[in-house]
Amino acid sequence: MSCLMNTYARQPVTFARGEGVWLWDENGDKYLDAVAGVAVNALGHAHPALAQALCDQSRSLIHTSNLYRIAKQEQLAEKLCELSGMDKVFVCNSGAEANEAAIKLARLYGHGKGVETPTIIVMEKSFHGRTMATLTATGNRKVQAGFEPLVSGFVRVPYDDVDAIVQIAEHNQNIVAILVEPVQGEGGVHIPETGYLKKMRALCDARGWLLMLDEVQTGVGRTGSWFAFQQAGIMPDVMTLAKALGGGVPIGACLAKGAASELFKPGNHGSTFGGNPLACAAALATLETIERDGLCQNASEIGDFIRTGLADKLAGVAGVLKLRNAGLMVGIELDRPCADLVKRGLEQGVLINVTADSVVRLLPPLIMNREEATQLINLLSQLIKEFLAA
Ligand SMILES: *Cc1c(COP(=O)(O)O)cnc(C)c1O
């Protein structure tokens, strides 16, 4: 079929162009996009502000090097700190890289405190990426199998279970950090109990651990605020971003606050491409557009609108277990594996994702309006009803 390594079981469709929440394939057939490149295309497709920024930037500079100062990277870091309250930013190219930076920070932090084998608490059902350290941190055997030996220095606890962390703290003196997603995305759109992050913040303060939030999926407006932690009323020590940050252009970031923000010294970490002018121009345009158009608020409203609309249409339908959302991260948990729904959706002109075997996950662009959301609700509820009845 192709010269590509066989890393993805791809759907048999090739998209030729897009506009807003819509995509068109090579035959001219139209699709409503409720995947958004897996939470990447925050501004939808072919957004004029992003296209203009990329065009302008590419006409002056695409890449220089981190051997020199990069104005757009400095501007982006300042903007991210202003929006988040964090102190310092390392710019990279992906979520896995951002988490690698966080893991390295935790280890430096530990060594600085005299901990010889610094250990990070990670969660069951978590997802942090595909590099060796991040797949080790990931709580999914399918992601790890075949790649042993894994990286040392991680211990795992159930998600949304602070007591399990307290117990580990009793007998493990090597813990230096907790790495956790504020809402688990790949794991099945799991939203923890209110207070989960606050309790972990208190525990980290009491023990001198870093609270490191993987906001690669939840960040940049997705859950209805710039960052999910802002709804929990806490500040993390470290936060990672990627996915939506560049509106589709590859970019990631590791943000740190306080002591954690001063750990890296020249030579400790780096990236050839990280934070180049083109990627930073894309990220700045994405953030400015989200801000100007009130897209965090929109994500919150449209996300709730989609969940309540689906709940209405699917009321009493046997096989639908749970509907949940954090802004425009929407999960519909069914009582059976439902990967087949992706193909059925494609045939009906709607792009959806299934994760954790039995959870339909919606991650539409943050620009989705009520009319488009209504179409999504109608298409998807019909699709789910037919699937469950078959
Ligand atoms: C997607 C994702 C990653 C990995 O990001 P890549 O850019 O694919 O490396 C890490 N953490 C979370 C929470 C994600 O959703």
CSV table of C-alpha atoms and ligand atoms in Angstrom, one decimal:
chain,number,residue,atom,x,y,z
A,1,MET,CA,0.0,0.0,0.0
A,2,SER,CA,2.8,2.4,0.8
A,3,CYS,CA,6.3,2.9,1.9
A,4,LEU,CA,5.1,4.0,5.4
A,5,MET,CA,5.9,2.0,8.4
A,6,ASN,CA,2.9,0.3,9.7
A,7,THR,CA,2.3,2.4,12.8
A,8,TYR,CA,-1.4,3.3,12.3
A,9,ALA,CA,-4.5,1.3,11.3
A,10,ARG,CA,-5.7,4.2,9.1
A,11,GLN,CA,-9.2,4.9,7.9
A,12,PRO,CA,-9.5,4.5,4.1
A,13,VAL,CA,-9.9,8.2,3.4
A,14,THR,CA,-7.6,11.1,2.4
A,15,PHE,CA,-8.6,14.6,3.0
A,16,ALA,CA,-8.0,17.2,0.4
A,17,ARG,CA,-9.0,20.4,2.1
A,18,GLY,CA,-10.8,21.9,5.1
A,19,GLU,CA,-12.6,25.0,6.3
A,20,GLY,CA,-13.7,25.6,9.8
A,21,VAL,CA,-15.1,22.4,11.3
A,22,TRP,CA,-15.5,20.8,7.9
A,23,LEU,CA,-13.2,18.6,5.8
A,24,TRP,CA,-13.5,17.4,2.2
A,25,ASP,CA,-12.0,14.2,0.9
A,26,GLU,CA,-10.5,13.6,-2.6
A,27,ASN,CA,-13.9,12.8,-4.0
A,28,GLY,CA,-15.4,16.0,-2.7
A,29,ASP,CA,-17.4,14.3,0.1
A,30,LYS,CA,-17.8,16.5,3.1
A,31,TYR,CA,-17.3,15.5,6.8
A,32,LEU,CA,-18.0,17.2,10.1
A,33,ASP,CA,-14.8,17.0,12.1
A,34,ALA,CA,-15.3,16.2,15.7
A,35,VAL,CA,-11.7,14.9,16.1
A,36,ALA,CA,-9.8,18.0,15.1
A,37,GLY,CA,-6.6,16.1,14.5
A,38,VAL,CA,-6.9,14.7,18.0
A,39,ALA,CA,-7.4,17.9,19.9
A,40,VAL,CA,-5.0,19.8,17.7
A,41,ASN,CA,-7.0,22.0,15.3
A,42,ALA,CA,-8.3,24.4,17.9
A,43,LEU,CA,-9.2,27.0,15.2
A,44,GLY,CA,-10.6,24.4,12.8
A,45,HIS,CA,-9.1,24.1,9.3
A,46,ALA,CA,-7.7,26.9,7.1
A,47,HIS,CA,-8.3,29.6,9.7
A,48,PRO,CA,-7.4,32.9,8.0
A,49,ALA,CA,-5.5,34.3,11.1
A,50,LEU,CA,-3.3,31.2,11.3
A,51,ALA,CA,-2.7,31.1,7.6
A,52,GLN,CA,-1.8,34.8,7.5
A,53,ALA,CA,0.6,34.4,10.4
A,54,LEU,CA,2.4,31.4,8.8
A,55,CYS,CA,2.5,33.2,5.4
A,56,ASP,CA,4.0,36.4,7.0
A,57,GLN,CA,6.5,34.5,9.1
A,58,SER,CA,7.7,32.3,6.3
A,59,ARG,CA,8.4,35.4,4.2
A,60,SER,CA,10.9,36.6,6.8
A,61,LEU,CA,12.3,33.7,8.8
A,62,ILE,CA,11.3,30.0,9.2
A,63,HIS,CA,14.2,28.8,11.3
A,64,THR,CA,17.3,30.1,12.8
A,65,SER,CA,18.6,28.3,15.9
A,66,ASN,CA,18.5,28.3,19.6
A,67,LEU,CA,22.1,29.3,19.4
A,68,TYR,CA,20.6,32.8,19.0
A,69,ARG,CA,17.8,34.7,20.5
A,70,ILE,CA,14.4,34.2,18.9
A,71,ALA,CA,12.0,37.1,19.2
A,72,LYS,CA,8.9,35.1,18.5
A,73,GLN,CA,9.9,32.4,21.0
A,74,GLU,CA,10.4,35.0,23.7
A,75,GLN,CA,7.0,36.6,22.9
A,76,LEU,CA,5.3,33.2,23.1
A,77,ALA,CA,6.9,32.3,26.4
A,78,GLU,CA,5.8,35.7,27.8
A,79,LYS,CA,2.2,35.1,26.5
A,80,LEU,CA,2.1,31.6,28.0
A,81,CYS,CA,3.4,32.8,31.4
A,82,GLU,CA,0.8,35.7,31.3
A,83,LEU,CA,-2.0,33.3,30.6
A,84,SER,CA,-1.0,30.6,33.0
A,85,GLY,CA,0.8,32.3,35.9
A,86,MET,CA,3.9,30.0,35.3
A,87,ASP,CA,7.4,31.5,35.4
A,88,LYS,CA,9.5,29.9,32.6
A,89,VAL,CA,9.0,28.0,29.4
A,90,PHE,CA,11.0,25.5,27.4
A,91,VAL,CA,9.7,25.2,23.8
A,92,CYS,CA,9.9,21.9,22.0
A,93,ASN,CA,8.0,20.1,19.2
A,94,SER,CA,5.5,17.6,20.7
A,95,GLY,CA,3.7,16.4,23.7
A,96,ALA,CA,6.1,13.5,24.4
A,97,GLU,CA,9.0,15.9,24.2
A,98,ALA,CA,7.3,18.3,26.6
A,99,ASN,CA,6.8,15.4,29.0
A,100,GLU,CA,10.4,14.3,28.6
A,101,ALA,CA,11.5,17.8,29.7
A,102,ALA,CA,9.2,17.5,32.7
A,103,ILE,CA,10.6,14.1,33.6
A,104,LYS,CA,14.1,15.5,33.3
A,105,LEU,CA,13.2,18.4,35.5
A,106,ALA,CA,11.8,16.1,38.2
A,107,ARG,CA,15.1,14.1,38.2
A,108,LEU,CA,17.2,17.2,38.4
A,109,TYR,CA,15.0,18.4,41.2
A,110,GLY,CA,15.4,15.1,43.0
A,111,HIS,CA,19.2,15.0,42.6
A,112,GLY,CA,19.3,18.6,43.9
A,113,LYS,CA,17.7,17.3,47.1
A,114,GLY,CA,20.1,14.4,47.4
A,115,VAL,CA,17.7,11.8,46.2
A,116,GLU,CA,19.8,9.3,44.3
A,117,THR,CA,17.1,7.4,42.5
A,118,PRO,CA,14.3,10.0,42.0
A,119,THR,CA,11.0,8.4,41.4
A,120,ILE,CA,7.8,9.9,39.8
A,121,ILE,CA,4.3,8.8,40.7
A,122,VAL,CA,2.2,8.2,37.5
A,123,MET,CA,-1.4,7.0,37.0
A,124,GLU,CA,-3.1,3.9,35.7
A,125,LYS,CA,-4.8,4.5,32.3
A,126,SER,CA,-2.6,7.6,31.7
A,127,PHE,CA,-1.1,8.6,28.4
A,128,HIS,CA,2.1,10.6,28.2
A,129,GLY,CA,3.6,9.8,24.8
A,130,ARG,CA,5.6,7.3,22.8
A,131,THR,CA,9.3,8.0,23.7
A,132,MET,CA,10.9,5.5,26.1
A,133,ALA,CA,10.4,7.6,29.2
A,134,THR,CA,6.9,8.7,28.3
A,135,LEU,CA,5.7,5.3,27.3
A,136,THR,CA,7.0,4.0,30.6
A,137,ALA,CA,5.0,6.8,32.4
A,138,THR,CA,2.0,5.8,30.3
A,139,GLY,CA,-0.5,3.4,32.1
A,140,ASN,CA,-1.3,1.2,29.2
A,141,ARG,CA,0.4,-2.1,28.6
A,142,LYS,CA,-0.3,-2.0,24.9
A,143,VAL,CA,1.8,1.1,24.6
A,144,GLN,CA,4.7,-0.6,26.4
A,145,ALA,CA,4.6,-4.2,25.2
A,146,GLY,CA,7.7,-5.2,23.2
A,147,PHE,CA,9.7,-2.2,24.2
A,148,GLU,CA,11.2,-3.5,27.4
A,149,PRO,CA,13.4,-2.7,29.2
A,150,LEU,CA,11.4,0.2,30.3
A,151,VAL,CA,12.8,3.3,32.1
A,152,SER,CA,13.2,3.1,35.8
A,153,GLY,CA,12.0,5.7,38.3
A,154,PHE,CA,8.2,5.5,38.0
A,155,VAL,CA,5.6,4.1,40.4
A,156,ARG,CA,2.0,3.7,39.4
A,157,VAL,CA,-1.2,4.3,41.3
A,158,PRO,CA,-4.9,4.3,40.3
A,159,TYR,CA,-6.3,7.6,38.9
A,160,ASP,CA,-8.4,9.8,41.1
A,161,ASP,CA,-7.2,8.0,44.3
A,162,VAL,CA,-5.2,10.3,46.6
A,163,ASP,CA,-5.1,7.7,49.4
A,164,ALA,CA,-3.1,5.4,47.1
A,165,ILE,CA,-0.5,8.2,46.8
A,166,VAL,CA,-0.5,8.8,50.6
A,167,GLN,CA,0.2,5.1,51.1
A,168,ILE,CA,3.2,5.1,48.7
A,169,ALA,CA,4.6,8.1,50.4
A,170,GLU,CA,4.7,6.2,53.7
A,171,HIS,CA,7.3,3.7,52.5
A,172,ASN,CA,9.0,5.3,49.4
A,173,GLN,CA,11.5,8.0,50.2
A,174,ASN,CA,12.5,8.4,46.6
A,175,ILE,CA,9.4,10.2,45.4
A,176,VAL,CA,10.1,13.6,43.9
A,177,ALA,CA,7.0,14.4,41.7
A,178,ILE,CA,3.6,13.4,40.6
A,179,LEU,CA,2.8,13.4,36.9
A,180,VAL,CA,-0.9,13.5,36.1
A,181,GLU,CA,-3.5,14.6,33.5
A,182,PRO,CA,-6.2,16.9,34.9
A,183,VAL,CA,-8.6,14.9,32.7
A,184,GLN,CA,-7.5,11.6,31.2
A,185,GLY,CA,-8.0,11.8,27.4
A,186,GLU,CA,-6.7,8.6,25.8
A,187,GLY,CA,-7.6,6.7,28.9
A,188,GLY,CA,-11.3,7.4,28.2
A,189,VAL,CA,-12.2,11.0,29.1
A,190,HIS,CA,-12.0,10.4,32.8
A,191,ILE,CA,-12.9,13.4,34.9
A,192,PRO,CA,-11.7,13.1,38.5
A,193,GLU,CA,-13.6,14.1,41.6
A,194,THR,CA,-13.6,17.8,42.4
A,195,GLY,CA,-10.7,18.4,44.8
A,196,TYR,CA,-8.4,15.8,43.3
A,197,LEU,CA,-5.8,18.3,42.1
A,198,LYS,CA,-6.2,20.3,45.3
A,199,LYS,CA,-5.4,17.3,47.5
A,200,MET,CA,-2.4,16.4,45.4
A,201,ARG,CA,-1.2,20.0,45.6
A,202,ALA,CA,-1.4,19.8,49.4
A,203,LEU,CA,0.4,16.5,49.4
A,204,CYS,CA,3.1,17.8,47.1
A,205,ASP,CA,3.5,20.9,49.3
A,206,ALA,CA,3.8,18.8,52.5
A,207,ARG,CA,6.3,16.4,51.0
A,208,GLY,CA,8.3,18.8,48.8
A,209,TRP,CA,7.3,17.1,45.6
A,210,LEU,CA,6.7,18.7,42.2
A,211,LEU,CA,3.1,18.6,40.9
A,212,MET,CA,3.5,18.1,37.2
A,213,LEU,CA,0.4,18.4,35.0
A,214,ASP,CA,0.2,16.9,31.6
A,215,GLU,CA,-2.1,19.4,29.9
A,216,VAL,CA,-1.0,18.3,26.4
A,217,GLN,CA,-4.7,17.5,25.6
A,218,THR,CA,-6.6,19.5,28.2
A,219,GLY,CA,-4.6,22.7,27.7
A,220,VAL,CA,-5.1,25.7,25.4
A,221,GLY,CA,-8.9,26.2,25.9
A,222,ARG,CA,-10.0,22.6,25.4
A,223,THR,CA,-11.7,22.2,28.8
A,224,GLY,CA,-13.3,25.7,28.9
A,225,SER,CA,-10.4,27.6,30.5
A,226,TRP,CA,-7.0,28.3,29.2
A,227,PHE,CA,-5.7,25.4,31.3
A,228,ALA,CA,-7.6,22.8,33.2
A,229,PHE,CA,-5.8,23.5,36.4
A,230,GLN,CA,-7.4,26.9,36.5
A,231,GLN,CA,-10.7,25.3,37.3
A,232,ALA,CA,-9.2,23.5,40.3
A,233,GLY,CA,-7.9,26.7,42.0
A,234,ILE,CA,-4.3,25.5,42.2
A,235,MET,CA,-1.0,26.2,40.5
A,236,PRO,CA,1.2,23.3,39.3
A,237,ASP,CA,5.0,23.3,39.5
A,238,VAL,CA,5.3,22.0,36.0
A,239,MET,CA,2.8,21.9,33.1
A,240,THR,CA,3.2,20.4,29.6
A,241,LEU,CA,1.4,21.6,26.5
A,242,ALA,CA,1.4,20.6,22.8
A,243,LYS,CA,-1.6,19.5,20.7
A,244,ALA,CA,-3.6,22.7,20.2
A,245,LEU,CA,-0.8,25.0,21.0
A,246,GLY,CA,0.2,25.6,17.3
A,247,GLY,CA,-3.3,25.2,15.9
A,248,GLY,CA,-1.9,22.3,13.8
A,249,VAL,CA,1.8,23.3,13.5
A,250,PRO,CA,4.0,21.0,15.6
A,251,ILE,CA,5.0,22.7,18.9
A,252,GLY,CA,5.1,21.7,22.5
A,253,ALA,CA,6.1,23.4,25.7
A,254,CYS,CA,7.1,22.6,29.2
A,255,LEU,CA,6.3,25.4,31.7
A,256,ALA,CA,7.6,25.6,35.2
A,257,LYS,CA,7.1,27.7,38.3
A,258,GLY,CA,9.3,28.6,41.2
A,259,ALA,CA,12.2,26.3,42.0
A,260,ALA,CA,11.5,24.0,39.0
A,261,SER,CA,11.8,26.9,36.6
A,262,GLU,CA,15.5,27.5,37.5
A,263,LEU,CA,16.7,23.9,37.2
A,264,PHE,CA,17.8,23.7,33.6
A,265,LYS,CA,21.2,25.2,32.9
A,266,PRO,CA,22.9,25.6,29.4
A,267,GLY,CA,23.8,22.1,28.2
A,268,ASN,CA,21.1,20.3,30.3
A,269,HIS,CA,18.4,20.2,27.6
A,270,GLY,CA,17.7,21.4,24.1
A,271,SER,CA,16.1,21.0,20.8
A,272,THR,CA,17.2,21.9,17.2
A,273,PHE,CA,13.7,22.8,16.0
A,274,GLY,CA,12.2,23.7,19.4
A,275,GLY,CA,10.6,27.1,19.4
A,276,ASN,CA,11.6,28.1,15.9
A,277,PRO,CA,10.1,31.3,14.5
A,278,LEU,CA,7.5,29.6,12.3
A,279,ALA,CA,6.1,27.3,15.0
A,280,CYS,CA,6.1,30.2,17.5
A,281,ALA,CA,4.3,32.5,15.1
A,282,ALA,CA,1.7,29.8,14.7
A,283,ALA,CA,1.3,29.4,18.4
A,284,LEU,CA,1.0,33.2,19.0
A,285,ALA,CA,-1.6,33.5,16.3
A,286,THR,CA,-3.5,30.5,17.8
A,287,LEU,CA,-3.5,32.0,21.3
A,288,GLU,CA,-4.4,35.5,20.1
A,289,THR,CA,-7.4,34.1,18.2
A,290,ILE,CA,-8.6,32.0,21.1
A,291,GLU,CA,-8.4,35.1,23.3
A,292,ARG,CA,-10.0,37.6,20.8
A,293,ASP,CA,-12.8,35.3,19.8
A,294,GLY,CA,-13.6,34.0,23.4
A,295,LEU,CA,-13.0,30.4,22.4
A,296,CYS,CA,-12.4,29.2,26.0
A,297,GLN,CA,-15.9,30.3,26.9
A,298,ASN,CA,-17.2,28.8,23.6
A,299,ALA,CA,-15.6,25.5,24.4
A,300,SER,CA,-17.3,25.5,27.8
A,301,GLU,CA,-20.7,26.4,26.3
A,302,ILE,CA,-20.6,24.1,23.3
A,303,GLY,CA,-19.2,21.2,25.2
A,304,ASP,CA,-22.1,21.4,27.7
A,305,PHE,CA,-24.5,21.9,24.8
A,306,ILE,CA,-23.2,18.7,23.1
A,307,ARG,CA,-23.4,16.6,26.3
A,308,THR,CA,-26.9,17.7,27.2
A,309,GLY,CA,-28.1,17.4,23.6
A,310,LEU,CA,-26.7,13.8,23.4
A,311,ALA,CA,-28.1,13.0,26.8
A,312,ASP,CA,-31.5,14.1,25.6
A,313,LYS,CA,-31.4,12.1,22.4
A,314,LEU,CA,-29.9,9.0,24.0
A,315,ALA,CA,-32.1,9.0,27.1
A,316,GLY,CA,-33.3,5.5,27.9
A,317,VAL,CA,-31.2,3.9,25.1
A,318,ALA,CA,-29.8,0.6,26.5
A,319,GLY,CA,-26.1,0.3,26.1
A,320,VAL,CA,-25.2,4.0,26.8
A,321,LEU,CA,-23.5,4.0,30.2
A,322,LYS,CA,-22.3,7.5,30.8
A,323,LEU,CA,-22.0,10.9,29.1
A,324,ARG,CA,-19.3,13.3,30.4
A,325,ASN,CA,-17.5,16.4,29.3
A,326,ALA,CA,-14.9,18.9,30.4
A,327,GLY,CA,-15.6,21.7,27.9
A,328,LEU,CA,-15.0,20.2,24.4
A,329,MET,CA,-13.6,17.0,25.7
A,330,VAL,CA,-16.7,14.8,25.5
A,331,GLY,CA,-16.9,11.1,26.3
A,332,ILE,CA,-19.8,8.7,25.7
A,333,GLU,CA,-19.2,5.5,27.4
A,334,LEU,CA,-20.9,2.4,26.0
A,335,ASP,CA,-21.3,-1.0,27.4
A,336,ARG,CA,-19.4,-2.7,24.6
A,337,PRO,CA,-16.3,-2.2,22.4
A,338,CYS,CA,-17.3,0.3,19.7
A,339,ALA,CA,-14.3,1.0,17.4
A,340,ASP,CA,-16.7,0.1,14.5
A,341,LEU,CA,-18.5,3.4,15.1
A,342,VAL,CA,-15.5,5.3,13.6
A,343,LYS,CA,-16.0,3.6,10.3
A,344,ARG,CA,-19.8,4.0,10.5
A,345,GLY,CA,-19.3,7.7,11.2
A,346,LEU,CA,-17.0,8.1,8.3
A,347,GLU,CA,-19.7,6.7,6.0
A,348,GLN,CA,-22.2,9.1,7.5
A,349,GLY,CA,-19.9,12.1,7.1
A,350,VAL,CA,-18.9,12.6,10.7
A,351,LEU,CA,-15.4,12.1,12.2
A,352,ILE,CA,-15.3,10.7,15.7
A,353,ASN,CA,-12.8,8.9,17.8
A,354,VAL,CA,-13.1,5.8,20.0
A,355,THR,CA,-10.7,5.4,22.9
A,356,ALA,CA,-10.3,2.9,25.7
A,357,ASP,CA,-12.3,0.4,23.6
A,358,SER,CA,-15.8,1.5,24.5
A,359,VAL,CA,-15.7,5.3,24.9
A,360,VAL,CA,-16.7,7.6,22.0
A,361,ARG,CA,-14.5,10.6,22.3
A,362,LEU,CA,-15.3,14.0,20.7
A,363,LEU,CA,-12.7,16.7,20.5
A,364,PRO,CA,-14.2,19.2,18.0
A,365,PRO,CA,-12.4,22.5,17.1
A,366,LEU,CA,-12.9,25.2,19.7
A,367,ILE,CA,-14.7,27.3,17.1
A,368,MET,CA,-17.6,25.0,16.7
A,369,ASN,CA,-21.0,26.9,16.9
A,370,ARG,CA,-24.4,25.8,18.0
A,371,GLU,CA,-25.7,24.9,14.6
A,372,GLU,CA,-22.7,22.7,13.8
A,373,ALA,CA,-23.0,21.2,17.3
A,374,THR,CA,-26.6,20.4,16.7
A,375,GLN,CA,-25.7,18.6,13.5
A,376,LEU,CA,-23.1,16.6,15.4
A,377,ILE,CA,-25.6,15.7,18.1
A,378,ASN,CA,-28.2,14.5,15.5
A,379,LEU,CA,-25.7,12.6,13.4
A,380,LEU,CA,-24.0,10.9,16.4
A,381,SER,CA,-27.1,10.0,18.4
A,382,GLN,CA,-28.5,8.3,15.3
A,383,LEU,CA,-25.2,6.5,14.7
A,384,ILE,CA,-25.0,5.3,18.3
A,385,LYS,CA,-28.7,4.1,18.4
A,386,GLU,CA,-28.2,2.1,15.2
A,387,PHE,CA,-25.0,0.7,16.4
A,388,LEU,CA,-26.5,-0.4,19.7
A,389,ALA,CA,-29.6,-1.8,18.1
A,390,ALA,CA,-27.6,-3.9,15.6
B,1,LIG,C1,-1.3,13.3,22.8
B,1,LIG,C2,-0.8,13.3,24.2
B,1,LIG,C3,0.6,13.2,24.5
B,1,LIG,C4,1.6,12.9,23.4
B,1,LIG,O1,1.7,14.0,22.5
B,1,LIG,P1,2.6,13.8,21.2
B,1,LIG,O2,2.6,15.2,20.6
B,1,LIG,O3,1.9,12.8,20.3
B,1,LIG,O4,3.9,13.3,21.5
B,1,LIG,C5,1.0,13.3,25.8
B,1,LIG,N1,0.1,13.5,26.8
B,1,LIG,C6,-1.2,13.6,26.6
B,1,LIG,C7,-2.1,13.8,27.7
B,1,LIG,C8,-1.7,13.5,25.3
B,1,LIG,O5,-3.0,13.6,25.1
